[in-house]
Amino acid sequence: MKIFLDTADLSEIRRAADAGLIDGITTNPSLLASGAGDREPAELFREIAEIVDGPVSAEVVATETPTMVEEGKRLAALHDNIVVKVPLTEAGLRACRQLRDTGIRVNVTLCFSAVQALLAAKAGATFISPFVGRLDDVGQDGIELVAEIREIYDEYGIETEILAASLRHPKHVLQSALIGADCATLPPKVLYQLLKHPLTDVGLERFLADWETLGRDL
Ligand code: G3P
């Protein structure tokens, strides 16, 4: 399963990319609002795409197809790594098809049902982004949605990649991986939670203490 970082914060992106922990980046307008600082969005997307060797999702903000397509083309022209993100609306799926027909990869976002995911695949989406945590927030089972999409895509040999999004904790990541999501996008906090285990810390402490008693250099 590919791991993407869900952020527009350049220092977080540099840290995770330098550590070799991520395969790509996803952003959305809210993440831009909190993480772009003084930078122009286009400049920020280009910079992210230079740092990360993989897909970088950049979202349109128009709501009508022609303007979505126009924004999408401008975003895609910034860098080969850019994937255009469009919302799962009728206008968004029309834009998805038009962008796909010009060779631009599209991530269809704000997916909350498996039949929406089916329509996105038929519109030529490269990625579909089911929002797991936001479904959990309203008392539904977000992981179940990922499982349903997996089943449908496998049944019909659909190649659209399932990008599990809105993941709030390591268990969401584990469940996404077990179900066979193609990618998971995580906020930085969750990415570093994946690394941690108390027995790793205790074990390392003990190894180092025992080494000290040996009194030798390696
Ligand atoms: O990038 C989309 C998604 O991951 C947003 O997550 O936590 O705002 O529901 P969240």
Tab-separated table of C-alpha atoms and ligand atoms in Angstrom:
chain	number	residue	atom	x	y	z
A	1	MET	CA	0.000	0.000	0.000
A	2	LYS	CA	1.353	3.411	-0.961
A	3	ILE	CA	1.543	5.978	1.813
A	4	PHE	CA	0.814	9.609	1.070
A	5	LEU	CA	1.138	12.534	3.448
A	6	ASP	CA	-2.006	14.653	3.800
A	7	THR	CA	-0.574	18.120	4.307
A	8	ALA	CA	0.540	21.331	2.628
A	9	ASP	CA	3.185	21.997	5.280
A	10	LEU	CA	6.559	22.073	3.521
A	11	SER	CA	8.633	21.260	6.590
A	12	GLU	CA	6.532	18.149	7.270
A	13	ILE	CA	6.764	17.175	3.609
A	14	ARG	CA	10.564	17.578	3.584
A	15	ARG	CA	10.944	15.584	6.804
A	16	ALA	CA	8.851	12.623	5.589
A	17	ALA	CA	10.338	12.653	2.072
A	18	ASP	CA	13.924	12.795	3.419
A	19	ALA	CA	13.132	9.833	5.670
A	20	GLY	CA	11.835	7.904	2.646
A	21	LEU	CA	8.507	7.331	4.367
A	22	ILE	CA	6.101	8.589	1.710
A	23	ASP	CA	5.089	7.877	-1.874
A	24	GLY	CA	3.148	11.060	-2.541
A	25	ILE	CA	1.176	13.998	-1.145
A	26	THR	CA	-2.465	14.934	-0.947
A	27	THR	CA	-3.687	18.445	-0.233
A	28	ASN	CA	-7.077	20.109	-0.091
A	29	PRO	CA	-8.234	23.734	0.178
A	30	SER	CA	-8.468	23.504	3.998
A	31	LEU	CA	-4.884	22.218	4.237
A	32	LEU	CA	-3.738	25.044	1.955
A	33	ALA	CA	-5.541	27.559	4.167
A	34	SER	CA	-3.669	26.310	7.225
A	35	GLY	CA	-0.308	25.339	5.699
A	36	ALA	CA	0.527	27.565	2.726
A	37	GLY	CA	1.754	30.569	4.724
A	38	ASP	CA	2.556	33.491	2.402
A	39	ARG	CA	3.166	31.337	-0.659
A	40	GLU	CA	1.023	31.473	-3.786
A	41	PRO	CA	-0.769	28.103	-4.215
A	42	ALA	CA	0.842	27.460	-7.618
A	43	GLU	CA	4.303	28.130	-6.208
A	44	LEU	CA	3.617	25.832	-3.254
A	45	PHE	CA	2.338	22.975	-5.446
A	46	ARG	CA	5.408	23.256	-7.690
A	47	GLU	CA	7.711	23.191	-4.680
A	48	ILE	CA	5.962	20.151	-3.177
A	49	ALA	CA	6.154	18.366	-6.516
A	50	GLU	CA	9.911	19.048	-6.685
A	51	ILE	CA	10.441	17.550	-3.214
A	52	VAL	CA	8.313	14.434	-3.561
A	53	ASP	CA	8.931	11.804	-6.205
A	54	GLY	CA	5.300	10.718	-6.621
A	55	PRO	CA	1.758	11.986	-7.121
A	56	VAL	CA	0.869	15.349	-5.569
A	57	SER	CA	-2.876	16.000	-5.439
A	58	ALA	CA	-3.879	19.629	-5.992
A	59	GLU	CA	-7.576	20.436	-5.762
A	60	VAL	CA	-9.687	22.676	-7.993
A	61	VAL	CA	-11.952	25.184	-6.252
A	62	ALA	CA	-14.373	25.908	-9.111
A	63	THR	CA	-17.785	24.255	-9.007
A	64	GLU	CA	-18.698	24.362	-12.734
A	65	THR	CA	-17.147	21.925	-15.213
A	66	PRO	CA	-15.528	24.395	-17.668
A	67	THR	CA	-13.773	26.309	-14.890
A	68	MET	CA	-12.790	23.082	-13.120
A	69	VAL	CA	-11.205	21.864	-16.350
A	70	GLU	CA	-9.440	25.181	-16.853
A	71	GLU	CA	-8.085	25.136	-13.267
A	72	GLY	CA	-7.169	21.467	-13.608
A	73	LYS	CA	-5.166	22.090	-16.768
A	74	ARG	CA	-3.313	24.965	-15.099
A	75	LEU	CA	-2.529	22.812	-12.044
A	76	ALA	CA	-1.362	19.861	-14.152
A	77	ALA	CA	0.915	22.139	-16.181
A	78	LEU	CA	2.836	23.080	-13.020
A	79	HIS	CA	4.661	19.736	-12.760
A	80	ASP	CA	4.434	16.163	-14.037
A	81	ASN	CA	3.778	14.910	-10.490
A	82	ILE	CA	0.564	16.915	-10.111
A	83	VAL	CA	-2.709	14.977	-9.962
A	84	VAL	CA	-5.836	17.137	-10.218
A	85	LYS	CA	-8.352	16.652	-7.436
A	86	VAL	CA	-12.038	17.243	-8.162
A	87	PRO	CA	-15.071	16.792	-5.913
A	88	LEU	CA	-17.529	13.955	-6.442
A	89	THR	CA	-20.302	16.009	-8.021
A	90	GLU	CA	-21.841	15.791	-11.475
A	91	ALA	CA	-19.727	18.762	-12.564
A	92	GLY	CA	-16.659	17.136	-10.988
A	93	LEU	CA	-17.159	13.851	-12.831
A	94	ARG	CA	-17.676	15.689	-16.140
A	95	ALA	CA	-14.401	17.536	-15.462
A	96	CYS	CA	-12.744	14.244	-14.517
A	97	ARG	CA	-13.636	12.703	-17.879
A	98	GLN	CA	-12.487	15.762	-19.830
A	99	LEU	CA	-9.201	16.012	-17.957
A	100	ARG	CA	-8.587	12.272	-18.308
A	101	ASP	CA	-9.193	12.576	-22.067
A	102	THR	CA	-6.313	15.048	-22.257
A	103	GLY	CA	-4.030	12.658	-20.323
A	104	ILE	CA	-4.303	14.384	-16.936
A	105	ARG	CA	-4.578	12.148	-13.858
A	106	VAL	CA	-7.537	12.885	-11.577
A	107	ASN	CA	-8.186	12.142	-7.904
A	108	VAL	CA	-11.936	12.220	-7.208
A	109	THR	CA	-12.425	13.361	-3.641
A	110	LEU	CA	-15.218	13.620	-1.063
A	111	CYS	CA	-16.409	10.063	-1.736
A	112	PHE	CA	-18.864	8.767	0.859
A	113	SER	CA	-20.522	5.807	-0.900
A	114	ALA	CA	-19.462	2.835	-2.976
A	115	VAL	CA	-21.802	3.738	-5.829
A	116	GLN	CA	-20.197	7.185	-5.987
A	117	ALA	CA	-16.860	5.365	-6.290
A	118	LEU	CA	-18.240	3.285	-9.157
A	119	LEU	CA	-19.292	6.430	-11.036
A	120	ALA	CA	-15.895	8.047	-10.452
A	121	ALA	CA	-14.165	4.995	-11.905
A	122	LYS	CA	-16.417	5.116	-14.965
A	123	ALA	CA	-15.470	8.798	-15.382
A	124	GLY	CA	-11.819	7.741	-15.600
A	125	ALA	CA	-10.548	8.624	-12.136
A	126	THR	CA	-6.972	7.556	-11.435
A	127	PHE	CA	-7.675	7.719	-7.682
A	128	ILE	CA	-10.868	7.622	-5.625
A	129	SER	CA	-10.706	9.115	-2.143
A	130	PRO	CA	-13.201	7.637	0.356
A	131	PHE	CA	-13.257	9.748	3.540
A	132	VAL	CA	-13.101	7.187	6.331
A	133	GLY	CA	-12.919	9.397	9.430
A	134	ARG	CA	-15.682	11.746	8.341
A	135	LEU	CA	-18.066	8.785	7.922
A	136	ASP	CA	-17.078	7.509	11.369
A	137	ASP	CA	-17.804	11.025	12.671
A	138	VAL	CA	-21.459	10.705	11.625
A	139	GLY	CA	-21.878	7.219	13.067
A	140	GLN	CA	-21.217	5.203	9.887
A	141	ASP	CA	-18.392	2.754	9.243
A	142	GLY	CA	-15.773	4.422	7.046
A	143	ILE	CA	-13.630	1.307	6.735
A	144	GLU	CA	-16.656	-0.652	5.528
A	145	LEU	CA	-16.869	1.827	2.641
A	146	VAL	CA	-13.265	1.072	1.642
A	147	ALA	CA	-14.090	-2.667	1.736
A	148	GLU	CA	-17.161	-2.209	-0.457
A	149	ILE	CA	-15.232	-0.204	-3.032
A	150	ARG	CA	-12.477	-2.852	-3.063
A	151	GLU	CA	-15.061	-5.558	-3.694
A	152	ILE	CA	-16.736	-3.681	-6.545
A	153	TYR	CA	-13.478	-2.641	-8.217
A	154	ASP	CA	-12.141	-6.207	-8.009
A	155	GLU	CA	-15.396	-7.664	-9.303
A	156	TYR	CA	-15.242	-5.537	-12.453
A	157	GLY	CA	-11.466	-5.311	-12.902
A	158	ILE	CA	-11.522	-1.542	-12.334
A	159	GLU	CA	-8.037	-0.013	-12.204
A	160	THR	CA	-8.884	3.206	-10.330
A	161	GLU	CA	-6.727	3.219	-7.210
A	162	ILE	CA	-8.458	3.357	-3.832
A	163	LEU	CA	-6.864	6.145	-1.796
A	164	ALA	CA	-8.165	5.813	1.765
A	165	ALA	CA	-8.432	9.362	3.134
A	166	SER	CA	-9.495	11.106	6.318
A	167	LEU	CA	-7.609	8.481	8.339
A	168	ARG	CA	-7.414	9.551	11.954
A	169	HIS	CA	-5.358	6.847	13.722
A	170	PRO	CA	-3.030	3.879	13.057
A	171	LYS	CA	-5.899	1.382	13.228
A	172	HIS	CA	-7.527	3.069	10.220
A	173	VAL	CA	-4.226	2.573	8.367
A	174	LEU	CA	-3.971	-1.086	9.388
A	175	GLN	CA	-7.562	-1.775	8.369
A	176	SER	CA	-7.088	-0.015	5.024
A	177	ALA	CA	-3.995	-2.123	4.346
A	178	LEU	CA	-5.736	-5.376	5.313
A	179	ILE	CA	-8.667	-4.606	3.025
A	180	GLY	CA	-6.344	-3.893	0.120
A	181	ALA	CA	-6.589	-0.123	-0.322
A	182	ASP	CA	-4.004	0.876	-2.929
A	183	CYS	CA	-2.965	4.001	-1.040
A	184	ALA	CA	-3.601	5.668	2.297
A	185	THR	CA	-3.142	9.346	2.987
A	186	LEU	CA	-2.229	10.296	6.544
A	187	PRO	CA	-1.752	13.490	8.465
A	188	PRO	CA	1.859	13.787	9.755
A	189	LYS	CA	0.770	12.932	13.311
A	190	VAL	CA	-0.641	9.555	12.221
A	191	LEU	CA	2.403	8.799	10.050
A	192	TYR	CA	4.742	9.099	13.062
A	193	GLN	CA	2.314	7.195	15.290
A	194	LEU	CA	2.813	4.252	12.909
A	195	LEU	CA	6.505	4.199	13.803
A	196	LYS	CA	5.999	4.015	17.523
A	197	HIS	CA	5.626	0.996	19.759
A	198	PRO	CA	6.327	1.065	23.505
A	199	LEU	CA	8.156	-2.282	23.337
A	200	THR	CA	10.488	-0.854	20.679
A	201	ASP	CA	11.423	1.999	23.047
A	202	VAL	CA	11.864	-0.286	26.058
A	203	GLY	CA	13.820	-2.817	24.002
A	204	LEU	CA	16.203	-0.194	22.660
A	205	GLU	CA	16.751	1.264	26.121
A	206	ARG	CA	17.668	-2.195	27.438
A	207	PHE	CA	20.018	-2.990	24.524
A	208	LEU	CA	21.862	0.310	25.024
A	209	ALA	CA	22.114	-0.152	28.821
A	210	ASP	CA	23.529	-3.674	28.354
A	211	TRP	CA	25.983	-2.377	25.777
A	212	GLU	CA	27.248	0.224	28.280
A	213	THR	CA	28.070	-2.543	30.780
A	214	LEU	CA	30.361	-4.102	28.143
A	215	GLY	CA	32.526	-0.972	28.147
A	216	ARG	CA	33.704	-1.414	24.534
A	217	ASP	CA	33.514	0.607	21.303
A	218	LEU	CA	31.798	-0.804	18.259
B	1	G3P	O1	-7.411	15.191	2.206
B	1	G3P	C1	-8.674	14.722	2.512
B	1	G3P	C2	-8.860	14.104	3.863
B	1	G3P	O2	-7.792	13.288	4.200
B	1	G3P	C3	-9.328	15.037	4.936
B	1	G3P	O3	-9.273	14.471	6.214
B	1	G3P	O4	-9.335	14.658	8.677
B	1	G3P	O5	-10.131	16.582	7.266
B	1	G3P	O6	-11.455	14.489	7.435
B	1	G3P	P1	-10.095	15.091	7.464
